[in-house]
């Protein structure tokens, strides 16, 4: 396994908790792609970013892959990105774009060099 992907033995507890919660939310979003992606995926993205920032890279990579897969396979996500829904669902459009920006931020945090 690549050295940058391994999690350090001294990962902070907050990063471990956020990572495990984010992974469970990402799995839940895969089970319910029409509802979960717009309502639950932002929480998984934020918690996954916190886990990656804390150095929990092994689970962070899994969260990143699950969240990206959820977005790619979700019909609700593509409907809101293409603005094919009603003009009154600005919150749904904003959450869809937040997910995209969050995935990009998580990939940047995955490749962040650990200090020390």
C-alpha atoms as a PDB file:
ATOM      1  CA  UNK A   1       0.000   0.000   0.000  1.00  0.00           C
ATOM      2  CA  UNK A   2       1.228   3.454  -0.794  1.00  0.00           C
ATOM      3  CA  UNK A   3       2.642   5.364   2.160  1.00  0.00           C
ATOM      4  CA  UNK A   4       0.456   8.436   1.577  1.00  0.00           C
ATOM      5  CA  UNK A   5      -2.697   6.289   1.753  1.00  0.00           C
ATOM      6  CA  UNK A   6      -1.910   4.663   5.078  1.00  0.00           C
ATOM      7  CA  UNK A   7      -3.489   6.083   8.192  1.00  0.00           C
ATOM      8  CA  UNK A   8      -1.152   6.975  10.995  1.00  0.00           C
ATOM      9  CA  UNK A   9      -1.507   5.046  14.230  1.00  0.00           C
ATOM     10  CA  UNK A  10      -2.076   8.293  16.082  1.00  0.00           C
ATOM     11  CA  UNK A  11      -5.131   9.546  14.184  1.00  0.00           C
ATOM     12  CA  UNK A  12      -7.150  11.852  16.455  1.00  0.00           C
ATOM     13  CA  UNK A  13     -10.362  10.462  17.874  1.00  0.00           C
ATOM     14  CA  UNK A  14     -12.489  13.163  16.219  1.00  0.00           C
ATOM     15  CA  UNK A  15     -11.166  12.116  12.809  1.00  0.00           C
ATOM     16  CA  UNK A  16     -11.973   8.461  13.454  1.00  0.00           C
ATOM     17  CA  UNK A  17     -15.513   9.245  14.642  1.00  0.00           C
ATOM     18  CA  UNK A  18     -16.195  11.629  11.739  1.00  0.00           C
ATOM     19  CA  UNK A  19     -14.796   9.103   9.272  1.00  0.00           C
ATOM     20  CA  UNK A  20     -16.914   6.222  10.484  1.00  0.00           C
ATOM     21  CA  UNK A  21     -20.082   8.337  10.584  1.00  0.00           C
ATOM     22  CA  UNK A  22     -19.351   9.697   7.092  1.00  0.00           C
ATOM     23  CA  UNK A  23     -18.759   6.212   5.709  1.00  0.00           C
ATOM     24  CA  UNK A  24     -22.039   4.955   7.159  1.00  0.00           C
ATOM     25  CA  UNK A  25     -23.902   7.961   5.717  1.00  0.00           C
ATOM     26  CA  UNK A  26     -22.283   7.385   2.301  1.00  0.00           C
ATOM     27  CA  UNK A  27     -23.403   3.751   2.369  1.00  0.00           C
ATOM     28  CA  UNK A  28     -26.904   4.867   3.337  1.00  0.00           C
ATOM     29  CA  UNK A  29     -26.906   7.284   0.394  1.00  0.00           C
ATOM     30  CA  UNK A  30     -26.037   4.401  -1.930  1.00  0.00           C
ATOM     31  CA  UNK A  31     -29.071   2.504  -0.644  1.00  0.00           C
ATOM     32  CA  UNK A  32     -31.425   5.479  -1.102  1.00  0.00           C
ATOM     33  CA  UNK A  33     -30.069   7.369  -4.149  1.00  0.00           C
ATOM     34  CA  UNK A  34     -33.108   9.557  -4.787  1.00  0.00           C
ATOM     35  CA  UNK A  35     -33.449  10.933  -1.262  1.00  0.00           C
ATOM     36  CA  UNK A  36     -30.069  10.353   0.350  1.00  0.00           C
ATOM     37  CA  UNK A  37     -27.863  12.169  -2.115  1.00  0.00           C
ATOM     38  CA  UNK A  38     -29.539  15.541  -1.742  1.00  0.00           C
ATOM     39  CA  UNK A  39     -30.318  15.374   1.965  1.00  0.00           C
ATOM     40  CA  UNK A  40     -27.587  13.211   3.533  1.00  0.00           C
ATOM     41  CA  UNK A  41     -24.606  13.431   1.187  1.00  0.00           C
ATOM     42  CA  UNK A  42     -23.595  16.963   2.292  1.00  0.00           C
ATOM     43  CA  UNK A  43     -23.145  15.667   5.853  1.00  0.00           C
ATOM     44  CA  UNK A  44     -21.027  12.778   4.568  1.00  0.00           C
ATOM     45  CA  UNK A  45     -18.901  15.191   2.535  1.00  0.00           C
ATOM     46  CA  UNK A  46     -18.293  17.522   5.498  1.00  0.00           C
ATOM     47  CA  UNK A  47     -17.540  14.694   7.931  1.00  0.00           C
ATOM     48  CA  UNK A  48     -15.335  12.973   5.358  1.00  0.00           C
ATOM     49  CA  UNK A  49     -13.367  16.167   4.827  1.00  0.00           C
ATOM     50  CA  UNK A  50     -12.877  16.488   8.593  1.00  0.00           C
ATOM     51  CA  UNK A  51     -11.662  12.875   8.739  1.00  0.00           C
ATOM     52  CA  UNK A  52      -9.231  13.464   5.880  1.00  0.00           C
ATOM     53  CA  UNK A  53      -7.989  16.678   7.455  1.00  0.00           C
ATOM     54  CA  UNK A  54      -7.364  14.744  10.678  1.00  0.00           C
ATOM     55  CA  UNK A  55      -5.262  12.189   8.800  1.00  0.00           C
ATOM     56  CA  UNK A  56      -7.698   9.263   8.553  1.00  0.00           C
ATOM     57  CA  UNK A  57      -6.696   8.569   4.959  1.00  0.00           C
ATOM     58  CA  UNK A  58      -7.651   4.905   4.618  1.00  0.00           C
ATOM     59  CA  UNK A  59     -11.308   5.441   5.458  1.00  0.00           C
ATOM     60  CA  UNK A  60     -11.193   8.887   3.836  1.00  0.00           C
ATOM     61  CA  UNK A  61     -10.383   7.309   0.483  1.00  0.00           C
ATOM     62  CA  UNK A  62     -13.345   4.982   0.889  1.00  0.00           C
ATOM     63  CA  UNK A  63     -15.624   7.890   1.751  1.00  0.00           C
ATOM     64  CA  UNK A  64     -14.420   9.805  -1.288  1.00  0.00           C
ATOM     65  CA  UNK A  65     -15.089   6.852  -3.605  1.00  0.00           C
ATOM     66  CA  UNK A  66     -18.511   6.156  -2.080  1.00  0.00           C
ATOM     67  CA  UNK A  67     -19.594   9.800  -2.280  1.00  0.00           C
ATOM     68  CA  UNK A  68     -18.397  10.142  -5.878  1.00  0.00           C
ATOM     69  CA  UNK A  69     -20.166   6.903  -6.822  1.00  0.00           C
ATOM     70  CA  UNK A  70     -23.347   8.090  -5.109  1.00  0.00           C
ATOM     71  CA  UNK A  71     -23.301  11.305  -7.116  1.00  0.00           C
ATOM     72  CA  UNK A  72     -22.597   9.602 -10.419  1.00  0.00           C
ATOM     73  CA  UNK A  73     -25.393   7.048 -10.000  1.00  0.00           C
ATOM     74  CA  UNK A  74     -28.037   9.319  -8.468  1.00  0.00           C
ATOM     75  CA  UNK A  75     -30.818  10.534 -10.746  1.00  0.00           C
ATOM     76  CA  UNK A  76     -31.692  13.262  -8.228  1.00  0.00           C
ATOM     77  CA  UNK A  77     -28.171  14.701  -8.434  1.00  0.00           C
ATOM     78  CA  UNK A  78     -28.134  14.887 -12.237  1.00  0.00           C
ATOM     79  CA  UNK A  79     -31.611  16.383 -12.308  1.00  0.00           C
ATOM     80  CA  UNK A  80     -30.528  19.184  -9.981  1.00  0.00           C
ATOM     81  CA  UNK A  81     -27.171  19.832 -11.655  1.00  0.00           C
ATOM     82  CA  UNK A  82     -28.836  20.258 -15.039  1.00  0.00           C
ATOM     83  CA  UNK A  83     -31.599  22.459 -13.565  1.00  0.00           C
ATOM     84  CA  UNK A  84     -34.261  20.124 -14.959  1.00  0.00           C
ATOM     85  CA  UNK A  85     -36.387  20.539 -11.836  1.00  0.00           C
ATOM     86  CA  UNK A  86     -38.727  23.345 -10.908  1.00  0.00           C
ATOM     87  CA  UNK A  87     -37.185  26.797 -10.468  1.00  0.00           C
ATOM     88  CA  UNK A  88     -38.277  26.827  -6.824  1.00  0.00           C
ATOM     89  CA  UNK A  89     -35.842  24.137  -5.705  1.00  0.00           C
ATOM     90  CA  UNK A  90     -32.848  26.417  -5.236  1.00  0.00           C
ATOM     91  CA  UNK A  91     -31.886  24.570  -2.058  1.00  0.00           C
ATOM     92  CA  UNK A  92     -31.644  21.279  -3.957  1.00  0.00           C
ATOM     93  CA  UNK A  93     -29.533  22.915  -6.667  1.00  0.00           C
ATOM     94  CA  UNK A  94     -27.249  24.421  -4.051  1.00  0.00           C
ATOM     95  CA  UNK A  95     -26.823  21.096  -2.252  1.00  0.00           C
ATOM     96  CA  UNK A  96     -25.963  19.363  -5.530  1.00  0.00           C
ATOM     97  CA  UNK A  97     -23.235  21.895  -6.299  1.00  0.00           C
ATOM     98  CA  UNK A  98     -22.031  21.758  -2.667  1.00  0.00           C
ATOM     99  CA  UNK A  99     -21.549  18.008  -3.104  1.00  0.00           C
ATOM    100  CA  UNK A 100     -19.418  18.541  -6.213  1.00  0.00           C
ATOM    101  CA  UNK A 101     -17.235  21.156  -4.526  1.00  0.00           C
ATOM    102  CA  UNK A 102     -16.957  18.929  -1.456  1.00  0.00           C
ATOM    103  CA  UNK A 103     -15.780  15.959  -3.524  1.00  0.00           C
ATOM    104  CA  UNK A 104     -13.100  18.150  -5.107  1.00  0.00           C
ATOM    105  CA  UNK A 105     -12.006  19.387  -1.672  1.00  0.00           C
ATOM    106  CA  UNK A 106     -11.900  15.833  -0.324  1.00  0.00           C
ATOM    107  CA  UNK A 107      -9.656  14.753  -3.205  1.00  0.00           C
ATOM    108  CA  UNK A 108      -7.306  17.622  -2.443  1.00  0.00           C
ATOM    109  CA  UNK A 109      -7.243  16.622   1.241  1.00  0.00           C
ATOM    110  CA  UNK A 110      -6.546  13.002   0.284  1.00  0.00           C
ATOM    111  CA  UNK A 111      -3.329  14.005  -1.437  1.00  0.00           C
ATOM    112  CA  UNK A 112      -2.310  16.518   1.254  1.00  0.00           C
ATOM    113  CA  UNK A 113       1.124  15.732   2.645  1.00  0.00           C
ATOM    114  CA  UNK A 114       1.141  14.985   6.375  1.00  0.00           C
ATOM    115  CA  UNK A 115       3.227  17.323   8.474  1.00  0.00           C
ATOM    116  CA  UNK A 116       5.989  15.883  10.519  1.00  0.00           C
END
